[in-house]
């Protein structure tokens, strides 16, 4: 199935060659150069709304994040349909409920497992419960980051690099870019960026590969970020740190806590998320969902 979809993605299964201008637009690198900056711009606008304009009005922040996420999906769908001239299989509505729900469960479960391990190691403790309203800012943050970053890094960068160079090179390239962009966060650092490259870059790409759809990775991304900030009051990738539901006391070596960057820079998250990513990737390989480089296709 993956090879059939990839062939369609490249525009090979068409009746007659499209005009030159369209072939240029449909070339994978051109698609990245056109779509990625547009999504990045929309993400910046979204971040400005929920984190600045509506910082003290969390319900409006959530509404703005949801509307901007919907706009980003519409832009992505429009680009795929009118430029790539194909159905948007990676956002198939028939699979949305099941896979988005599974992704939400996986993201929340993985982060909770990391916290449980830190509690057992004595570096994380809960000192009380905050008002539930403090979870609301994290809803906007998680929704915006989960949708925009998956459309950008998996839907645009991974998918189009894969169309040229195959799944394995796309996995490497997209993971490196995903990690490096986190260096720009207020508390970003090289250790955190490298950790995200390995653990999240692998896991989120594997979640896309196992179904060839984005819903699993979107759900996991949203749930991890919300659980991290909104429930356990952790710093989210050195970019977002506000009190959540639990009053957290985190004391211990940075190797375990992740320091100011947050759980993603922790050895615990690195081991758990990387191991999970490898298992999911193995499932994708067994399903024969890996695409070879363009020069090896028959």
PDB file of C-alpha atoms in Angstrom:
ATOM      1  CA  UNK A   1       0.000   0.000   0.000  1.00  0.00           C
ATOM      2  CA  UNK A   2       2.793   2.418   0.881  1.00  0.00           C
ATOM      3  CA  UNK A   3       4.445   2.050  -2.517  1.00  0.00           C
ATOM      4  CA  UNK A   4       1.136   2.540  -4.301  1.00  0.00           C
ATOM      5  CA  UNK A   5       0.385   5.698  -2.304  1.00  0.00           C
ATOM      6  CA  UNK A   6       3.909   7.003  -2.826  1.00  0.00           C
ATOM      7  CA  UNK A   7       3.623   6.482  -6.566  1.00  0.00           C
ATOM      8  CA  UNK A   8       0.401   8.442  -6.579  1.00  0.00           C
ATOM      9  CA  UNK A   9       2.027  11.083  -4.364  1.00  0.00           C
ATOM     10  CA  UNK A  10       4.707  11.617  -6.992  1.00  0.00           C
ATOM     11  CA  UNK A  11       2.126  12.040  -9.717  1.00  0.00           C
ATOM     12  CA  UNK A  12       3.338   9.021 -11.629  1.00  0.00           C
ATOM     13  CA  UNK A  13      -0.049   7.391 -12.050  1.00  0.00           C
ATOM     14  CA  UNK A  14      -1.515  10.023 -14.374  1.00  0.00           C
ATOM     15  CA  UNK A  15      -2.957   9.987 -17.866  1.00  0.00           C
ATOM     16  CA  UNK A  16      -0.314  11.891 -19.773  1.00  0.00           C
ATOM     17  CA  UNK A  17       2.407  14.171 -18.464  1.00  0.00           C
ATOM     18  CA  UNK A  18       1.276  17.384 -16.734  1.00  0.00           C
ATOM     19  CA  UNK A  19       2.558  20.729 -18.056  1.00  0.00           C
ATOM     20  CA  UNK A  20       6.085  21.795 -17.115  1.00  0.00           C
ATOM     21  CA  UNK A  21       5.003  24.476 -14.639  1.00  0.00           C
ATOM     22  CA  UNK A  22       2.894  21.949 -12.760  1.00  0.00           C
ATOM     23  CA  UNK A  23       5.702  19.381 -12.728  1.00  0.00           C
ATOM     24  CA  UNK A  24       7.971  22.031 -11.183  1.00  0.00           C
ATOM     25  CA  UNK A  25       5.368  22.795  -8.508  1.00  0.00           C
ATOM     26  CA  UNK A  26       4.863  19.083  -7.837  1.00  0.00           C
ATOM     27  CA  UNK A  27       8.557  18.343  -7.404  1.00  0.00           C
ATOM     28  CA  UNK A  28       9.036  17.340  -3.720  1.00  0.00           C
ATOM     29  CA  UNK A  29      11.669  19.987  -2.900  1.00  0.00           C
ATOM     30  CA  UNK A  30       9.495  22.687  -4.458  1.00  0.00           C
ATOM     31  CA  UNK A  31       6.576  21.496  -2.355  1.00  0.00           C
ATOM     32  CA  UNK A  32       8.664  21.853   0.796  1.00  0.00           C
ATOM     33  CA  UNK A  33       9.833  25.338  -0.196  1.00  0.00           C
ATOM     34  CA  UNK A  34       6.266  26.453  -0.851  1.00  0.00           C
ATOM     35  CA  UNK A  35       4.319  24.796   1.950  1.00  0.00           C
ATOM     36  CA  UNK A  36       6.761  24.752   4.879  1.00  0.00           C
ATOM     37  CA  UNK A  37       7.230  28.571   5.114  1.00  0.00           C
ATOM     38  CA  UNK A  38       3.470  29.073   4.870  1.00  0.00           C
ATOM     39  CA  UNK A  39       2.786  26.649   7.717  1.00  0.00           C
ATOM     40  CA  UNK A  40       5.628  28.170   9.747  1.00  0.00           C
ATOM     41  CA  UNK A  41       4.130  31.640   9.266  1.00  0.00           C
ATOM     42  CA  UNK A  42       0.684  30.459  10.342  1.00  0.00           C
ATOM     43  CA  UNK A  43       2.222  28.755  13.380  1.00  0.00           C
ATOM     44  CA  UNK A  44       3.910  32.015  14.381  1.00  0.00           C
ATOM     45  CA  UNK A  45       0.604  33.865  14.080  1.00  0.00           C
ATOM     46  CA  UNK A  46      -1.139  31.188  16.120  1.00  0.00           C
ATOM     47  CA  UNK A  47       1.523  31.356  18.834  1.00  0.00           C
ATOM     48  CA  UNK A  48       1.143  35.122  18.956  1.00  0.00           C
ATOM     49  CA  UNK A  49      -2.589  34.831  19.543  1.00  0.00           C
ATOM     50  CA  UNK A  50      -2.672  32.187  22.276  1.00  0.00           C
ATOM     51  CA  UNK A  51       0.543  33.124  24.104  1.00  0.00           C
ATOM     52  CA  UNK A  52       0.449  36.933  23.847  1.00  0.00           C
ATOM     53  CA  UNK A  53      -2.874  38.407  22.744  1.00  0.00           C
ATOM     54  CA  UNK A  54      -4.994  36.054  24.855  1.00  0.00           C
ATOM     55  CA  UNK A  55      -2.439  35.064  27.493  1.00  0.00           C
ATOM     56  CA  UNK A  56      -4.768  36.165  30.304  1.00  0.00           C
ATOM     57  CA  UNK A  57      -7.935  34.805  28.635  1.00  0.00           C
ATOM     58  CA  UNK A  58      -7.385  31.061  28.307  1.00  0.00           C
ATOM     59  CA  UNK A  59     -10.738  30.231  26.713  1.00  0.00           C
ATOM     60  CA  UNK A  60     -10.070  32.717  23.917  1.00  0.00           C
ATOM     61  CA  UNK A  61      -6.554  31.316  23.649  1.00  0.00           C
ATOM     62  CA  UNK A  62      -7.973  27.822  23.134  1.00  0.00           C
ATOM     63  CA  UNK A  63     -10.490  29.095  20.582  1.00  0.00           C
ATOM     64  CA  UNK A  64      -7.806  30.944  18.627  1.00  0.00           C
ATOM     65  CA  UNK A  65      -5.491  27.919  18.677  1.00  0.00           C
ATOM     66  CA  UNK A  66      -8.300  25.677  17.431  1.00  0.00           C
ATOM     67  CA  UNK A  67      -9.257  28.075  14.640  1.00  0.00           C
ATOM     68  CA  UNK A  68      -5.645  28.492  13.513  1.00  0.00           C
ATOM     69  CA  UNK A  69      -5.105  24.732  13.621  1.00  0.00           C
ATOM     70  CA  UNK A  70      -8.206  24.264  11.450  1.00  0.00           C
ATOM     71  CA  UNK A  71      -6.897  26.916   9.052  1.00  0.00           C
ATOM     72  CA  UNK A  72      -3.530  25.157   8.854  1.00  0.00           C
ATOM     73  CA  UNK A  73      -5.236  21.850   8.043  1.00  0.00           C
ATOM     74  CA  UNK A  74      -7.336  23.582   5.376  1.00  0.00           C
ATOM     75  CA  UNK A  75      -4.236  25.145   3.825  1.00  0.00           C
ATOM     76  CA  UNK A  76      -2.458  21.784   3.841  1.00  0.00           C
ATOM     77  CA  UNK A  77      -5.437  19.992   2.301  1.00  0.00           C
ATOM     78  CA  UNK A  78      -5.854  22.711  -0.332  1.00  0.00           C
ATOM     79  CA  UNK A  79      -2.172  22.534  -1.266  1.00  0.00           C
ATOM     80  CA  UNK A  80      -2.244  18.754  -1.626  1.00  0.00           C
ATOM     81  CA  UNK A  81      -5.429  18.723  -3.690  1.00  0.00           C
ATOM     82  CA  UNK A  82      -4.665  21.632  -6.026  1.00  0.00           C
ATOM     83  CA  UNK A  83      -0.879  21.401  -6.359  1.00  0.00           C
ATOM     84  CA  UNK A  84      -0.118  17.721  -5.812  1.00  0.00           C
ATOM     85  CA  UNK A  85      -3.443  16.772  -7.450  1.00  0.00           C
ATOM     86  CA  UNK A  86      -4.256  13.821  -5.197  1.00  0.00           C
ATOM     87  CA  UNK A  87      -6.544  12.833  -2.335  1.00  0.00           C
ATOM     88  CA  UNK A  88      -5.240  13.709   1.122  1.00  0.00           C
ATOM     89  CA  UNK A  89      -4.918  10.152   2.410  1.00  0.00           C
ATOM     90  CA  UNK A  90      -2.718  11.176   5.351  1.00  0.00           C
ATOM     91  CA  UNK A  91      -5.670  13.129   6.812  1.00  0.00           C
ATOM     92  CA  UNK A  92      -8.412  10.640   5.927  1.00  0.00           C
ATOM     93  CA  UNK A  93     -11.463  11.469   8.032  1.00  0.00           C
ATOM     94  CA  UNK A  94     -12.516   7.823   8.215  1.00  0.00           C
ATOM     95  CA  UNK A  95      -9.487   7.081  10.418  1.00  0.00           C
ATOM     96  CA  UNK A  96      -9.466  10.316  12.398  1.00  0.00           C
ATOM     97  CA  UNK A  97     -11.457   9.301  15.471  1.00  0.00           C
ATOM     98  CA  UNK A  98      -9.754   5.964  16.080  1.00  0.00           C
ATOM     99  CA  UNK A  99      -6.178   7.044  15.383  1.00  0.00           C
ATOM    100  CA  UNK A 100      -6.381  10.460  17.006  1.00  0.00           C
ATOM    101  CA  UNK A 101      -7.800   8.853  20.136  1.00  0.00           C
ATOM    102  CA  UNK A 102      -5.093   6.194  20.179  1.00  0.00           C
ATOM    103  CA  UNK A 103      -2.436   8.868  19.731  1.00  0.00           C
ATOM    104  CA  UNK A 104      -3.840  10.930  22.611  1.00  0.00           C
ATOM    105  CA  UNK A 105      -3.800   7.861  24.834  1.00  0.00           C
ATOM    106  CA  UNK A 106      -0.224   6.988  23.805  1.00  0.00           C
ATOM    107  CA  UNK A 107       1.156  10.489  24.347  1.00  0.00           C
ATOM    108  CA  UNK A 108      -0.452  10.888  27.767  1.00  0.00           C
ATOM    109  CA  UNK A 109       0.543   7.371  28.769  1.00  0.00           C
ATOM    110  CA  UNK A 110       4.178   7.744  27.767  1.00  0.00           C
ATOM    111  CA  UNK A 111       4.593  10.991  29.679  1.00  0.00           C
ATOM    112  CA  UNK A 112       2.818   9.626  32.740  1.00  0.00           C
ATOM    113  CA  UNK A 113       5.077   6.567  32.672  1.00  0.00           C
ATOM    114  CA  UNK A 114       8.124   8.848  32.665  1.00  0.00           C
ATOM    115  CA  UNK A 115       6.766  10.745  35.667  1.00  0.00           C
ATOM    116  CA  UNK A 116       6.047   7.516  37.566  1.00  0.00           C
ATOM    117  CA  UNK A 117       9.631   6.414  37.031  1.00  0.00           C
ATOM    118  CA  UNK A 118      10.918   9.775  38.279  1.00  0.00           C
ATOM    119  CA  UNK A 119       8.696   9.463  41.361  1.00  0.00           C
ATOM    120  CA  UNK A 120      10.153   6.022  42.059  1.00  0.00           C
ATOM    121  CA  UNK A 121      13.647   7.471  41.640  1.00  0.00           C
ATOM    122  CA  UNK A 122      12.810  10.196  44.163  1.00  0.00           C
ATOM    123  CA  UNK A 123      13.325  13.208  41.899  1.00  0.00           C
ATOM    124  CA  UNK A 124       9.664  14.088  41.305  1.00  0.00           C
ATOM    125  CA  UNK A 125       6.992  14.561  43.939  1.00  0.00           C
ATOM    126  CA  UNK A 126       3.494  16.054  44.099  1.00  0.00           C
ATOM    127  CA  UNK A 127       2.957  18.680  46.785  1.00  0.00           C
ATOM    128  CA  UNK A 128      -0.724  19.387  46.230  1.00  0.00           C
ATOM    129  CA  UNK A 129      -3.308  20.152  43.571  1.00  0.00           C
ATOM    130  CA  UNK A 130      -3.868  23.489  41.833  1.00  0.00           C
ATOM    131  CA  UNK A 131      -7.193  24.808  40.502  1.00  0.00           C
ATOM    132  CA  UNK A 132      -8.262  22.931  37.374  1.00  0.00           C
ATOM    133  CA  UNK A 133      -8.431  26.238  35.481  1.00  0.00           C
ATOM    134  CA  UNK A 134      -4.617  26.321  35.412  1.00  0.00           C
ATOM    135  CA  UNK A 135      -4.720  23.495  32.874  1.00  0.00           C
ATOM    136  CA  UNK A 136      -6.426  25.666  30.258  1.00  0.00           C
ATOM    137  CA  UNK A 137      -3.353  27.531  28.888  1.00  0.00           C
ATOM    138  CA  UNK A 138      -1.734  24.173  28.174  1.00  0.00           C
ATOM    139  CA  UNK A 139      -4.698  23.152  26.030  1.00  0.00           C
ATOM    140  CA  UNK A 140      -4.008  26.013  23.617  1.00  0.00           C
ATOM    141  CA  UNK A 141      -0.262  25.368  23.625  1.00  0.00           C
ATOM    142  CA  UNK A 142      -0.628  21.625  23.013  1.00  0.00           C
ATOM    143  CA  UNK A 143      -3.263  21.995  20.314  1.00  0.00           C
ATOM    144  CA  UNK A 144      -1.238  24.558  18.383  1.00  0.00           C
ATOM    145  CA  UNK A 145       2.101  22.767  18.653  1.00  0.00           C
ATOM    146  CA  UNK A 146       0.666  19.308  17.989  1.00  0.00           C
ATOM    147  CA  UNK A 147      -1.196  20.211  14.800  1.00  0.00           C
ATOM    148  CA  UNK A 148       1.234  22.713  13.301  1.00  0.00           C
ATOM    149  CA  UNK A 149       4.420  20.781  14.023  1.00  0.00           C
ATOM    150  CA  UNK A 150       3.039  17.516  12.659  1.00  0.00           C
ATOM    151  CA  UNK A 151       1.758  19.148   9.484  1.00  0.00           C
ATOM    152  CA  UNK A 152       5.139  20.805   9.058  1.00  0.00           C
ATOM    153  CA  UNK A 153       7.629  18.130  10.110  1.00  0.00           C
ATOM    154  CA  UNK A 154       5.855  14.904   9.211  1.00  0.00           C
ATOM    155  CA  UNK A 155       3.245  16.000   6.657  1.00  0.00           C
ATOM    156  CA  UNK A 156       5.514  18.335   4.703  1.00  0.00           C
ATOM    157  CA  UNK A 157       9.202  17.689   5.386  1.00  0.00           C
ATOM    158  CA  UNK A 158       9.179  13.942   6.057  1.00  0.00           C
ATOM    159  CA  UNK A 159       6.700  13.068   3.337  1.00  0.00           C
ATOM    160  CA  UNK A 160       8.404  15.065   0.602  1.00  0.00           C
ATOM    161  CA  UNK A 161      11.938  14.018   1.494  1.00  0.00           C
ATOM    162  CA  UNK A 162      10.631  10.457   1.487  1.00  0.00           C
ATOM    163  CA  UNK A 163       9.226  10.969  -2.013  1.00  0.00           C
ATOM    164  CA  UNK A 164      12.782  11.663  -3.190  1.00  0.00           C
ATOM    165  CA  UNK A 165      15.126   9.743  -0.928  1.00  0.00           C
ATOM    166  CA  UNK A 166      13.013   7.068   0.727  1.00  0.00           C
ATOM    167  CA  UNK A 167      11.749   6.491   4.257  1.00  0.00           C
ATOM    168  CA  UNK A 168      15.077   5.959   6.031  1.00  0.00           C
ATOM    169  CA  UNK A 169      16.699   9.171   4.814  1.00  0.00           C
ATOM    170  CA  UNK A 170      13.452  11.070   5.416  1.00  0.00           C
ATOM    171  CA  UNK A 171      13.442   9.768   8.983  1.00  0.00           C
ATOM    172  CA  UNK A 172      16.975  11.057   9.549  1.00  0.00           C
ATOM    173  CA  UNK A 173      16.439  14.439   7.887  1.00  0.00           C
ATOM    174  CA  UNK A 174      13.093  15.208   9.504  1.00  0.00           C
ATOM    175  CA  UNK A 175      14.322  14.146  12.958  1.00  0.00           C
ATOM    176  CA  UNK A 176      17.395  16.390  12.685  1.00  0.00           C
ATOM    177  CA  UNK A 177      15.322  19.380  11.596  1.00  0.00           C
ATOM    178  CA  UNK A 178      12.750  18.724  14.313  1.00  0.00           C
ATOM    179  CA  UNK A 179      15.462  18.650  16.959  1.00  0.00           C
ATOM    180  CA  UNK A 180      17.351  21.677  15.676  1.00  0.00           C
ATOM    181  CA  UNK A 181      14.322  23.990  15.616  1.00  0.00           C
ATOM    182  CA  UNK A 182      13.963  23.457  19.375  1.00  0.00           C
ATOM    183  CA  UNK A 183      17.311  25.193  19.882  1.00  0.00           C
ATOM    184  CA  UNK A 184      15.432  28.438  19.285  1.00  0.00           C
ATOM    185  CA  UNK A 185      13.226  27.960  22.350  1.00  0.00           C
ATOM    186  CA  UNK A 186      13.868  30.323  25.301  1.00  0.00           C
ATOM    187  CA  UNK A 187      15.478  27.548  27.368  1.00  0.00           C
ATOM    188  CA  UNK A 188      16.632  25.495  24.402  1.00  0.00           C
ATOM    189  CA  UNK A 189      19.990  23.743  24.587  1.00  0.00           C
ATOM    190  CA  UNK A 190      21.978  21.253  22.563  1.00  0.00           C
ATOM    191  CA  UNK A 191      21.282  18.336  24.915  1.00  0.00           C
ATOM    192  CA  UNK A 192      17.545  18.859  24.676  1.00  0.00           C
ATOM    193  CA  UNK A 193      17.691  19.299  20.896  1.00  0.00           C
ATOM    194  CA  UNK A 194      19.690  16.088  20.468  1.00  0.00           C
ATOM    195  CA  UNK A 195      17.340  14.195  22.766  1.00  0.00           C
ATOM    196  CA  UNK A 196      14.275  15.378  20.836  1.00  0.00           C
ATOM    197  CA  UNK A 197      15.976  14.465  17.567  1.00  0.00           C
ATOM    198  CA  UNK A 198      16.404  10.881  18.740  1.00  0.00           C
ATOM    199  CA  UNK A 199      13.313  10.216  20.826  1.00  0.00           C
ATOM    200  CA  UNK A 200      10.582  12.396  19.335  1.00  0.00           C
ATOM    201  CA  UNK A 201      11.924  12.593  15.786  1.00  0.00           C
ATOM    202  CA  UNK A 202      11.949   8.808  15.647  1.00  0.00           C
ATOM    203  CA  UNK A 203       8.701   8.161  17.509  1.00  0.00           C
ATOM    204  CA  UNK A 204       6.539  10.709  15.701  1.00  0.00           C
ATOM    205  CA  UNK A 205       7.805   9.682  12.265  1.00  0.00           C
ATOM    206  CA  UNK A 206       7.234   6.020  13.146  1.00  0.00           C
ATOM    207  CA  UNK A 207       3.654   6.803  14.170  1.00  0.00           C
ATOM    208  CA  UNK A 208       3.119   8.329  10.734  1.00  0.00           C
ATOM    209  CA  UNK A 209       4.808   5.421   8.957  1.00  0.00           C
ATOM    210  CA  UNK A 210       2.827   2.691  10.688  1.00  0.00           C
ATOM    211  CA  UNK A 211      -0.478   4.020   9.291  1.00  0.00           C
ATOM    212  CA  UNK A 212       0.708   6.409   6.549  1.00  0.00           C
ATOM    213  CA  UNK A 213      -1.575   8.957   8.221  1.00  0.00           C
ATOM    214  CA  UNK A 214      -0.908  11.922  10.542  1.00  0.00           C
ATOM    215  CA  UNK A 215      -3.606  11.387  13.157  1.00  0.00           C
ATOM    216  CA  UNK A 216      -1.537   9.149  15.455  1.00  0.00           C
ATOM    217  CA  UNK A 217       1.398  11.569  15.580  1.00  0.00           C
ATOM    218  CA  UNK A 218      -0.876  14.600  15.996  1.00  0.00           C
ATOM    219  CA  UNK A 219      -2.681  12.947  18.906  1.00  0.00           C
ATOM    220  CA  UNK A 220       0.513  11.783  20.607  1.00  0.00           C
ATOM    221  CA  UNK A 221       2.140  15.205  20.202  1.00  0.00           C
ATOM    222  CA  UNK A 222      -0.872  17.065  21.619  1.00  0.00           C
ATOM    223  CA  UNK A 223      -1.289  14.700  24.565  1.00  0.00           C
ATOM    224  CA  UNK A 224       2.419  14.626  25.504  1.00  0.00           C
ATOM    225  CA  UNK A 225       2.621  18.436  25.578  1.00  0.00           C
ATOM    226  CA  UNK A 226      -0.650  18.854  27.468  1.00  0.00           C
ATOM    227  CA  UNK A 227       0.160  16.161  30.023  1.00  0.00           C
ATOM    228  CA  UNK A 228       3.605  17.640  30.498  1.00  0.00           C
ATOM    229  CA  UNK A 229       2.500  21.219  31.106  1.00  0.00           C
ATOM    230  CA  UNK A 230      -1.178  21.048  31.977  1.00  0.00           C
ATOM    231  CA  UNK A 231      -1.144  18.123  34.383  1.00  0.00           C
ATOM    232  CA  UNK A 232       2.377  17.609  35.736  1.00  0.00           C
ATOM    233  CA  UNK A 233       3.568  21.261  35.566  1.00  0.00           C
ATOM    234  CA  UNK A 234       6.704  20.465  33.590  1.00  0.00           C
ATOM    235  CA  UNK A 235       8.617  22.693  31.198  1.00  0.00           C
ATOM    236  CA  UNK A 236       7.642  21.855  27.613  1.00  0.00           C
ATOM    237  CA  UNK A 237      10.780  21.697  25.466  1.00  0.00           C
ATOM    238  CA  UNK A 238      12.186  24.837  27.088  1.00  0.00           C
ATOM    239  CA  UNK A 239       9.406  26.917  25.518  1.00  0.00           C
ATOM    240  CA  UNK A 240       6.414  26.790  27.865  1.00  0.00           C
ATOM    241  CA  UNK A 241       6.399  26.602  31.641  1.00  0.00           C
ATOM    242  CA  UNK A 242       3.298  27.361  33.702  1.00  0.00           C
ATOM    243  CA  UNK A 243       1.705  25.672  36.708  1.00  0.00           C
ATOM    244  CA  UNK A 244      -0.581  22.798  35.827  1.00  0.00           C
ATOM    245  CA  UNK A 245      -2.933  20.628  37.837  1.00  0.00           C
ATOM    246  CA  UNK A 246      -0.313  19.153  40.164  1.00  0.00           C
ATOM    247  CA  UNK A 247       2.071  21.203  42.295  1.00  0.00           C
ATOM    248  CA  UNK A 248       5.293  19.556  41.233  1.00  0.00           C
ATOM    249  CA  UNK A 249       8.558  19.444  43.143  1.00  0.00           C
ATOM    250  CA  UNK A 250      11.346  18.346  40.799  1.00  0.00           C
ATOM    251  CA  UNK A 251      14.758  18.007  42.390  1.00  0.00           C
ATOM    252  CA  UNK A 252      17.605  15.868  41.148  1.00  0.00           C
ATOM    253  CA  UNK A 253      20.368  15.568  38.558  1.00  0.00           C
ATOM    254  CA  UNK A 254      19.647  17.200  35.217  1.00  0.00           C
ATOM    255  CA  UNK A 255      20.295  13.854  33.546  1.00  0.00           C
ATOM    256  CA  UNK A 256      17.053  12.623  35.120  1.00  0.00           C
ATOM    257  CA  UNK A 257      14.939  15.784  35.326  1.00  0.00           C
ATOM    258  CA  UNK A 258      15.895  17.353  31.993  1.00  0.00           C
ATOM    259  CA  UNK A 259      16.540  20.683  33.730  1.00  0.00           C
ATOM    260  CA  UNK A 260      14.914  23.809  32.318  1.00  0.00           C
ATOM    261  CA  UNK A 261      14.321  22.117  28.982  1.00  0.00           C
ATOM    262  CA  UNK A 262      11.936  19.613  30.523  1.00  0.00           C
ATOM    263  CA  UNK A 263      11.319  15.884  30.375  1.00  0.00           C
ATOM    264  CA  UNK A 264      12.427  15.574  26.737  1.00  0.00           C
ATOM    265  CA  UNK A 265      16.041  16.146  27.858  1.00  0.00           C
ATOM    266  CA  UNK A 266      15.756  13.446  30.531  1.00  0.00           C
ATOM    267  CA  UNK A 267      17.463  10.080  30.174  1.00  0.00           C
ATOM    268  CA  UNK A 268      14.182   8.479  31.249  1.00  0.00           C
ATOM    269  CA  UNK A 269      12.219   9.973  28.340  1.00  0.00           C
ATOM    270  CA  UNK A 270      15.067   9.272  25.938  1.00  0.00           C
ATOM    271  CA  UNK A 271      15.033   5.563  26.766  1.00  0.00           C
ATOM    272  CA  UNK A 272      11.255   5.107  26.925  1.00  0.00           C
ATOM    273  CA  UNK A 273      10.318   7.136  23.845  1.00  0.00           C
ATOM    274  CA  UNK A 274      13.182   5.814  21.729  1.00  0.00           C
ATOM    275  CA  UNK A 275      12.316   2.220  22.626  1.00  0.00           C
ATOM    276  CA  UNK A 276       8.655   2.878  21.790  1.00  0.00           C
ATOM    277  CA  UNK A 277       9.630   4.531  18.519  1.00  0.00           C
ATOM    278  CA  UNK A 278      11.765   1.547  17.527  1.00  0.00           C
ATOM    279  CA  UNK A 279       8.897  -0.855  18.254  1.00  0.00           C
ATOM    280  CA  UNK A 280       6.466   1.199  16.171  1.00  0.00           C
ATOM    281  CA  UNK A 281       9.046   1.505  13.395  1.00  0.00           C
ATOM    282  CA  UNK A 282       9.449  -2.270  13.390  1.00  0.00           C
ATOM    283  CA  UNK A 283       5.685  -2.550  12.942  1.00  0.00           C
ATOM    284  CA  UNK A 284       5.872  -0.197   9.958  1.00  0.00           C
ATOM    285  CA  UNK A 285       8.642  -2.295   8.416  1.00  0.00           C
ATOM    286  CA  UNK A 286       6.650  -5.500   8.923  1.00  0.00           C
ATOM    287  CA  UNK A 287       3.662  -3.857   7.250  1.00  0.00           C
ATOM    288  CA  UNK A 288       5.934  -3.008   4.293  1.00  0.00           C
ATOM    289  CA  UNK A 289       5.172   0.681   4.686  1.00  0.00           C
ATOM    290  CA  UNK A 290       8.755   1.795   4.048  1.00  0.00           C
ATOM    291  CA  UNK A 291       9.392   3.526   0.724  1.00  0.00           C
ATOM    292  CA  UNK A 292      12.711   3.027  -1.125  1.00  0.00           C
ATOM    293  CA  UNK A 293      14.646   5.953  -2.626  1.00  0.00           C
ATOM    294  CA  UNK A 294      13.445   7.232  -5.982  1.00  0.00           C
ATOM    295  CA  UNK A 295      16.462   5.743  -7.762  1.00  0.00           C
ATOM    296  CA  UNK A 296      15.619   2.241  -6.502  1.00  0.00           C
ATOM    297  CA  UNK A 297      11.987   2.194  -7.565  1.00  0.00           C
ATOM    298  CA  UNK A 298      10.955   0.138 -10.552  1.00  0.00           C
TER     299      UNK A 298
END
